Amino acid sequence: MFPIVQVDSRRREALEPLGTKPKFWYRDPDGRQFLFKAEERGTGEDWAEKIACELCARLHLPHVHYEMAHDSHRDMPGVVCETCAPPPVMMALGNQLLQTLDPAYPQGGKYKVHGHTVEAVCSAVELLQLSPDQYCRNLPDGIDSALAVFTGYVMLDAWIANQDRHHENWAALLCDDVLRLAPTFDHGASLARNLSDGERRERLASRDRGRMVAAFARRAKSAFYADPSQTRPMSTMEAWQAFSRKTPEEGIIWMRRLEAVSQADVEAVLKEIAPQRMSHVAREFSLRLLMENRRRLLDGGE
Ligand SMILES: Nc1ncnc2c1ncn2[C@@H]1O[C@H](COP(=O)(O)OP(=O)(O)OP(=O)(O)O)[C@@H](O)[C@H]1O
Ligand SMILES: [Mg+2]
């Protein structure tokens, strides 16, 4: 089983105001800063975050490392991660970068932002350097720019059905006057974690094509727009296709990484989540969804 890190909310030093879920920062005995993200609604964000993190590791993507956690004071499940911006490093979120490049980029809200286009995001990411060394030790040969890494993030999103790559869920790190792409973070809204077990069971058993996991998988929406005049965001698969057109050779390298992760590898990750945190049917559904999306990615998008 994955370890469960015990935290005590009485030791918190600051609340994190960004994002929608309650979370706080604390220090471990060595003085390192960690974020506890509470899973107070019982919607599976803890297991989704941990599974996504382990899949990032298998793809060799620069990522924030999450562990399962428990706040013993409030008896609350959650996950923890270390900051990727320890002082003097500073984080600049996607929307801040986009606003610097285009003063007309929309302020406020993070959902349904039509200016969050593939073009705009590529222009911003192209100005960044690779993520800090400690996140790049495993980077596949041939992945040597921030945009190539970001294309990997977009493939990850299509694989894990992450619909939440909005402009506060990617970022740059300012390290010694150099802006670098931050490791990927915040994947708690993936893997259809908020479906009820009843719906999972029904979809897994259904003989109606429209209810099957394959049909469900095709519905995943990204937070990217093809252009600002579009009323609908791109699907996660369309976003992947658009980014891999920007970096075709690197797109193939990421696909080869995905191909190298077998069903047995995915099952081994799912098995490590404690049964009291993730139901049997959620495990079964996640496996089917991941294998279906993997198949679609390797088959060219359908
Ligand atoms: N490892 C980290 N290092 C530094 N800053 C972080 C880290 N993890 C999160 N943050 C900061 O905290 C914010 C909120 O965290 P996160 O995105 O994980 O939470 P969330 O509530 O799930 O967000 P959302 O509303 O996007 O679902 C991030 O936008 C980022 O500014
Ligand atoms: Mg977030």
Short mmCIF file of C-alpha atoms and ligand atoms in Angstrom, two decimals:
data_model
loop_
_atom_site.label_atom_id
_atom_site.label_comp_id
_atom_site.label_asym_id
_atom_site.label_seq_id
_atom_site.Cartn_x
_atom_site.Cartn_y
_atom_site.Cartn_z
CA MET A 1 0.00 0.00 0.00
CA PHE A 2 1.10 3.59 -0.54
CA PRO A 3 2.10 5.12 2.81
CA ILE A 4 -0.31 7.52 4.49
CA VAL A 5 1.47 10.61 5.82
CA GLN A 6 0.04 11.80 9.14
CA VAL A 7 -0.33 15.58 9.43
CA ASP A 8 -1.80 17.76 12.17
CA SER A 9 -3.72 20.85 11.04
CA ARG A 10 -2.79 22.60 14.30
CA ARG A 11 0.76 22.84 12.89
CA ARG A 12 -0.36 24.74 9.81
CA GLU A 13 1.52 27.92 8.98
CA ALA A 14 -0.69 29.34 6.24
CA LEU A 15 -3.85 28.58 4.33
CA GLU A 16 -3.49 28.38 0.53
CA PRO A 17 -6.04 30.84 -0.89
CA LEU A 18 -5.78 29.64 -4.51
CA GLY A 19 -7.79 26.71 -5.82
CA THR A 20 -11.22 25.53 -4.79
CA LYS A 21 -10.46 22.94 -2.11
CA PRO A 22 -9.39 23.64 1.50
CA LYS A 23 -5.65 23.28 1.96
CA PHE A 24 -2.86 24.47 4.19
CA TRP A 25 0.94 24.74 4.24
CA TYR A 26 3.07 23.26 7.01
CA ARG A 27 6.75 22.37 7.55
CA ASP A 28 8.23 18.95 8.15
CA PRO A 29 10.86 18.52 10.90
CA ASP A 30 13.60 19.40 8.34
CA GLY A 31 11.91 22.73 7.64
CA ARG A 32 10.67 21.78 4.16
CA GLN A 33 7.30 23.28 3.12
CA PHE A 34 4.42 20.91 2.34
CA LEU A 35 0.84 21.48 1.21
CA PHE A 36 -1.99 19.36 2.65
CA LYS A 37 -4.98 19.20 0.29
CA ALA A 38 -8.04 18.00 2.16
CA GLU A 39 -10.50 15.59 0.59
CA GLU A 40 -13.47 16.62 2.68
CA ARG A 41 -16.26 15.88 0.20
CA GLY A 42 -15.50 12.20 -0.29
CA THR A 43 -15.26 12.59 -4.07
CA GLY A 44 -12.03 10.68 -4.58
CA GLU A 45 -9.67 13.58 -5.26
CA ASP A 46 -7.09 11.97 -2.98
CA TRP A 47 -6.80 8.71 -4.89
CA ALA A 48 -7.09 10.47 -8.27
CA GLU A 49 -4.18 12.78 -7.32
CA LYS A 50 -1.98 9.93 -6.10
CA ILE A 51 -2.69 7.65 -9.08
CA ALA A 52 -2.03 10.51 -11.53
CA CYS A 53 1.27 11.24 -9.78
CA GLU A 54 2.38 7.61 -10.07
CA LEU A 55 1.40 7.54 -13.76
CA CYS A 56 3.45 10.74 -14.33
CA ALA A 57 6.41 8.91 -12.82
CA ARG A 58 5.91 6.00 -15.23
CA LEU A 59 5.75 8.41 -18.19
CA HIS A 60 8.90 10.19 -16.91
CA LEU A 61 7.06 13.54 -16.84
CA PRO A 62 8.29 16.33 -14.54
CA HIS A 63 5.67 16.28 -11.78
CA VAL A 64 4.93 17.30 -8.21
CA HIS A 65 5.09 14.21 -6.02
CA TYR A 66 1.97 13.50 -3.93
CA GLU A 67 1.48 11.07 -1.05
CA MET A 68 -1.76 9.96 0.52
CA ALA A 69 -2.26 11.75 3.84
CA HIS A 70 -4.50 12.02 6.89
CA ASP A 71 -5.07 15.04 9.12
CA SER A 72 -5.20 13.40 12.53
CA HIS A 73 -6.58 16.51 14.25
CA ARG A 74 -9.68 16.80 12.05
CA ASP A 75 -9.73 13.11 11.10
CA MET A 76 -9.71 14.08 7.43
CA PRO A 77 -8.23 12.32 4.40
CA GLY A 78 -6.18 14.19 1.82
CA VAL A 79 -2.86 14.27 0.00
CA VAL A 80 0.39 16.11 0.65
CA CYS A 81 3.04 17.49 -1.69
CA GLU A 82 6.20 19.49 -1.21
CA THR A 83 6.29 23.01 -2.62
CA CYS A 84 7.96 23.28 -6.00
CA ALA A 85 8.60 26.97 -5.27
CA PRO A 86 10.70 27.04 -2.08
CA PRO A 87 11.93 30.61 -1.45
CA PRO A 88 13.62 32.36 -3.22
CA VAL A 89 11.95 30.49 -6.14
CA MET A 90 8.63 32.10 -7.10
CA MET A 91 5.69 30.67 -9.00
CA ALA A 92 3.97 32.56 -11.82
CA LEU A 93 0.66 30.94 -12.81
CA GLY A 94 -0.40 30.45 -16.43
CA ASN A 95 -2.85 33.36 -16.32
CA GLN A 96 -0.14 35.73 -15.05
CA LEU A 97 2.14 34.72 -17.93
CA LEU A 98 -0.67 35.07 -20.46
CA GLN A 99 -1.64 38.51 -19.12
CA THR A 100 1.96 39.70 -19.38
CA LEU A 101 2.07 38.69 -23.03
CA ASP A 102 -1.40 40.02 -23.82
CA PRO A 103 -2.85 42.73 -21.57
CA ALA A 104 -6.29 41.92 -23.02
CA TYR A 105 -6.12 38.32 -21.67
CA PRO A 106 -9.19 37.92 -19.42
CA GLN A 107 -8.78 38.63 -15.71
CA GLY A 108 -10.74 36.72 -13.09
CA GLY A 109 -12.39 33.28 -13.53
CA LYS A 110 -10.53 30.17 -14.54
CA TYR A 111 -13.27 28.14 -16.23
CA LYS A 112 -14.63 28.78 -19.74
CA VAL A 113 -11.83 31.21 -20.53
CA HIS A 114 -12.04 31.37 -24.32
CA GLY A 115 -8.68 33.16 -24.55
CA HIS A 116 -7.01 30.03 -23.09
CA THR A 117 -6.15 28.87 -26.61
CA VAL A 118 -3.51 26.44 -27.79
CA GLU A 119 -1.78 29.32 -29.64
CA ALA A 120 -1.68 31.60 -26.59
CA VAL A 121 -0.45 28.86 -24.26
CA CYS A 122 2.23 27.72 -26.75
CA SER A 123 3.48 31.31 -27.12
CA ALA A 124 3.86 31.58 -23.34
CA VAL A 125 5.39 28.13 -22.79
CA GLU A 126 7.86 28.63 -25.65
CA LEU A 127 9.44 31.44 -23.62
CA LEU A 128 10.18 29.12 -20.68
CA GLN A 129 13.18 26.93 -20.00
CA LEU A 130 12.99 23.28 -18.95
CA SER A 131 11.75 22.53 -15.42
CA PRO A 132 14.39 22.58 -12.64
CA ASP A 133 16.88 19.69 -12.81
CA GLN A 134 15.42 17.72 -9.94
CA TYR A 135 12.23 17.17 -11.99
CA CYS A 136 14.03 16.32 -15.23
CA ARG A 137 16.31 13.49 -14.18
CA ASN A 138 14.21 10.95 -16.03
CA LEU A 139 13.20 13.02 -19.05
CA PRO A 140 13.04 10.87 -22.21
CA ASP A 141 15.82 11.44 -24.77
CA GLY A 142 14.70 14.02 -27.32
CA ILE A 143 12.47 15.98 -24.91
CA ASP A 144 14.53 19.13 -24.57
CA SER A 145 12.20 22.15 -24.41
CA ALA A 146 9.47 23.38 -22.10
CA LEU A 147 6.92 23.10 -24.91
CA ALA A 148 7.88 19.47 -25.52
CA VAL A 149 7.36 18.79 -21.80
CA PHE A 150 4.04 20.63 -21.83
CA THR A 151 2.89 18.46 -24.75
CA GLY A 152 3.52 15.55 -22.39
CA TYR A 153 1.26 17.20 -19.77
CA VAL A 154 -1.49 17.44 -22.39
CA MET A 155 -1.06 13.76 -23.27
CA LEU A 156 -1.25 12.89 -19.58
CA ASP A 157 -4.53 14.86 -19.36
CA ALA A 158 -6.00 12.88 -22.25
CA TRP A 159 -4.89 9.61 -20.66
CA ILE A 160 -6.23 10.29 -17.17
CA ALA A 161 -9.28 12.33 -18.34
CA ASN A 162 -8.09 15.46 -16.55
CA GLN A 163 -10.50 18.24 -17.51
CA ASP A 164 -8.90 20.76 -15.17
CA ARG A 165 -5.75 22.09 -16.93
CA HIS A 166 -7.02 25.67 -16.58
CA HIS A 167 -4.66 28.65 -16.41
CA GLU A 168 -4.04 28.26 -12.66
CA ASN A 169 -3.13 24.60 -13.08
CA TRP A 170 0.09 25.14 -15.01
CA ALA A 171 2.80 27.57 -14.12
CA ALA A 172 6.36 28.82 -14.42
CA LEU A 173 8.99 28.97 -11.69
CA LEU A 174 11.29 31.96 -11.47
CA CYS A 175 14.64 30.48 -10.42
CA ASP A 176 17.76 32.70 -10.42
CA ASP A 177 16.18 35.11 -12.93
CA VAL A 178 15.26 32.25 -15.30
CA LEU A 179 11.63 31.33 -15.95
CA ARG A 180 11.20 27.56 -16.04
CA LEU A 181 8.13 25.38 -16.66
CA ALA A 182 6.78 24.15 -13.31
CA PRO A 183 6.32 20.40 -12.88
CA THR A 184 2.75 19.29 -13.55
CA PHE A 185 0.42 19.51 -10.51
CA ASP A 186 -3.24 19.31 -9.46
CA HIS A 187 -4.69 16.22 -11.11
CA GLY A 188 -7.32 15.59 -8.44
CA ALA A 189 -10.19 16.19 -10.87
CA SER A 190 -9.18 13.31 -13.14
CA LEU A 191 -10.18 9.65 -13.55
CA ALA A 192 -13.89 10.54 -13.34
CA ARG A 193 -13.35 10.53 -9.58
CA ASN A 194 -16.73 12.13 -8.86
CA LEU A 195 -18.94 9.53 -10.57
CA SER A 196 -21.03 7.54 -8.15
CA ASP A 197 -20.16 3.87 -7.72
CA GLY A 198 -23.68 3.10 -8.95
CA GLU A 199 -23.04 4.83 -12.26
CA ARG A 200 -19.63 3.18 -12.56
CA ARG A 201 -21.19 -0.25 -12.04
CA GLU A 202 -23.95 0.48 -14.52
CA ARG A 203 -21.57 1.76 -17.22
CA LEU A 204 -19.16 -1.15 -16.74
CA ALA A 205 -21.98 -3.67 -17.25
CA SER A 206 -23.98 -1.79 -19.91
CA ARG A 207 -24.57 -3.24 -23.35
CA ASP A 208 -25.89 0.10 -24.58
CA ARG A 209 -23.07 1.68 -26.61
CA GLY A 210 -23.91 5.17 -25.41
CA ARG A 211 -23.45 4.11 -21.76
CA MET A 212 -20.25 2.13 -22.12
CA VAL A 213 -16.87 3.32 -20.82
CA ALA A 214 -15.70 3.94 -24.42
CA ALA A 215 -18.50 6.47 -24.99
CA PHE A 216 -17.92 8.03 -21.58
CA ALA A 217 -14.20 8.43 -22.35
CA ARG A 218 -14.91 10.46 -25.48
CA ARG A 219 -16.80 13.09 -23.47
CA ALA A 220 -13.74 14.42 -21.59
CA LYS A 221 -13.31 18.15 -22.21
CA SER A 222 -10.06 20.08 -21.87
CA ALA A 223 -9.75 23.68 -20.67
CA PHE A 224 -8.21 24.74 -24.03
CA TYR A 225 -9.98 26.48 -26.91
CA ALA A 226 -9.10 26.12 -30.59
CA ASP A 227 -9.65 29.87 -30.92
CA PRO A 228 -11.42 32.50 -28.81
CA SER A 229 -14.52 32.52 -31.03
CA GLN A 230 -15.32 28.86 -30.25
CA THR A 231 -18.18 28.34 -27.86
CA ARG A 232 -16.95 24.91 -26.68
CA PRO A 233 -13.58 23.89 -25.32
CA MET A 234 -11.61 21.22 -27.17
CA SER A 235 -11.89 17.63 -26.03
CA THR A 236 -8.84 16.35 -24.17
CA MET A 237 -7.99 14.32 -27.28
CA GLU A 238 -8.30 17.35 -29.62
CA ALA A 239 -6.05 19.33 -27.27
CA TRP A 240 -3.45 16.55 -27.39
CA GLN A 241 -3.62 16.47 -31.19
CA ALA A 242 -3.20 20.26 -31.38
CA PHE A 243 -0.19 20.31 -29.04
CA SER A 244 1.42 17.33 -30.70
CA ARG A 245 1.10 19.12 -34.06
CA LYS A 246 3.21 21.89 -32.52
CA THR A 247 5.90 19.39 -31.45
CA PRO A 248 5.34 16.32 -33.67
CA GLU A 249 8.58 14.46 -32.96
CA GLU A 250 8.27 14.96 -29.23
CA GLY A 251 4.61 13.90 -29.41
CA ILE A 252 5.76 10.55 -30.77
CA ILE A 253 8.33 10.22 -28.00
CA TRP A 254 5.57 10.72 -25.40
CA MET A 255 3.40 8.15 -27.17
CA ARG A 256 6.22 5.63 -26.98
CA ARG A 257 6.47 6.33 -23.24
CA LEU A 258 2.73 5.70 -22.89
CA GLU A 259 2.99 2.51 -24.89
CA ALA A 260 5.66 1.30 -22.46
CA VAL A 261 3.20 1.50 -19.54
CA SER A 262 1.31 -1.80 -19.63
CA GLN A 263 -2.06 -2.75 -18.16
CA ALA A 264 -0.15 -4.69 -15.48
CA ASP A 265 1.76 -1.50 -14.58
CA VAL A 266 -1.51 0.43 -14.20
CA GLU A 267 -3.08 -2.38 -12.15
CA ALA A 268 -0.03 -2.39 -9.89
CA VAL A 269 -0.51 1.34 -9.18
CA LEU A 270 -4.24 0.97 -8.50
CA LYS A 271 -3.61 -1.91 -6.12
CA GLU A 272 -1.49 0.30 -3.88
CA ILE A 273 -4.39 2.58 -2.87
CA ALA A 274 -5.83 1.47 0.47
CA PRO A 275 -9.28 -0.16 0.07
CA GLN A 276 -10.86 2.22 2.59
CA ARG A 277 -9.90 5.12 0.29
CA MET A 278 -11.07 3.68 -3.06
CA SER A 279 -13.84 1.23 -3.78
CA HIS A 280 -13.38 -1.90 -5.85
CA VAL A 281 -15.67 -0.59 -8.59
CA ALA A 282 -13.83 2.78 -8.74
CA ARG A 283 -10.61 0.82 -9.26
CA GLU A 284 -12.22 -1.27 -12.01
CA PHE A 285 -13.68 1.80 -13.74
CA SER A 286 -10.38 3.74 -13.53
CA LEU A 287 -8.53 0.82 -15.11
CA ARG A 288 -11.04 0.57 -17.98
CA LEU A 289 -10.96 4.34 -18.55
CA LEU A 290 -7.15 4.46 -18.55
CA MET A 291 -6.87 1.52 -20.94
CA GLU A 292 -9.52 2.96 -23.27
CA ASN A 293 -7.81 6.39 -23.36
CA ARG A 294 -4.43 4.76 -23.85
CA ARG A 295 -5.82 2.81 -26.81
CA ARG A 296 -7.33 5.98 -28.31
CA LEU A 297 -4.08 7.93 -27.91
CA LEU A 298 -2.01 5.16 -29.49
CA ASP A 299 -4.54 4.73 -32.31
CA GLY A 300 -4.28 8.41 -33.22
CA GLY A 301 -7.15 9.93 -31.31
CA GLU A 302 -10.22 7.72 -31.71
N1 LIG B 1 3.56 21.74 -5.01
C1 LIG B 1 3.23 23.04 -5.07
N2 LIG B 1 4.18 23.99 -5.01
C2 LIG B 1 3.86 25.32 -5.03
N3 LIG B 1 2.61 25.79 -5.13
C3 LIG B 1 1.61 24.90 -5.20
C4 LIG B 1 1.85 23.48 -5.16
N4 LIG B 1 0.67 22.84 -5.23
C5 LIG B 1 -0.26 23.81 -5.30
N5 LIG B 1 0.28 25.04 -5.27
C6 LIG B 1 -0.42 26.35 -5.32
O1 LIG B 1 -1.69 26.19 -4.74
C7 LIG B 1 -2.72 26.43 -5.70
C8 LIG B 1 -3.87 25.49 -5.44
O2 LIG B 1 -3.40 24.15 -5.48
P1 LIG B 1 -4.13 23.07 -6.39
O3 LIG B 1 -4.19 23.60 -7.78
O4 LIG B 1 -3.43 21.78 -6.20
O5 LIG B 1 -5.56 23.07 -5.67
P2 LIG B 1 -7.07 22.87 -6.12
O6 LIG B 1 -7.92 23.40 -5.05
O7 LIG B 1 -7.21 21.44 -6.49
O8 LIG B 1 -7.21 23.78 -7.40
P3 LIG B 1 -8.44 23.84 -8.47
O9 LIG B 1 -9.35 24.91 -8.02
O10 LIG B 1 -7.63 24.21 -9.69
O11 LIG B 1 -9.04 22.49 -8.59
C9 LIG B 1 -2.04 26.23 -7.06
O12 LIG B 1 -2.70 26.94 -8.08
C10 LIG B 1 -0.64 26.77 -6.76
O13 LIG B 1 -0.65 28.19 -6.81
MG MG B 2 -5.63 24.04 -8.97
#
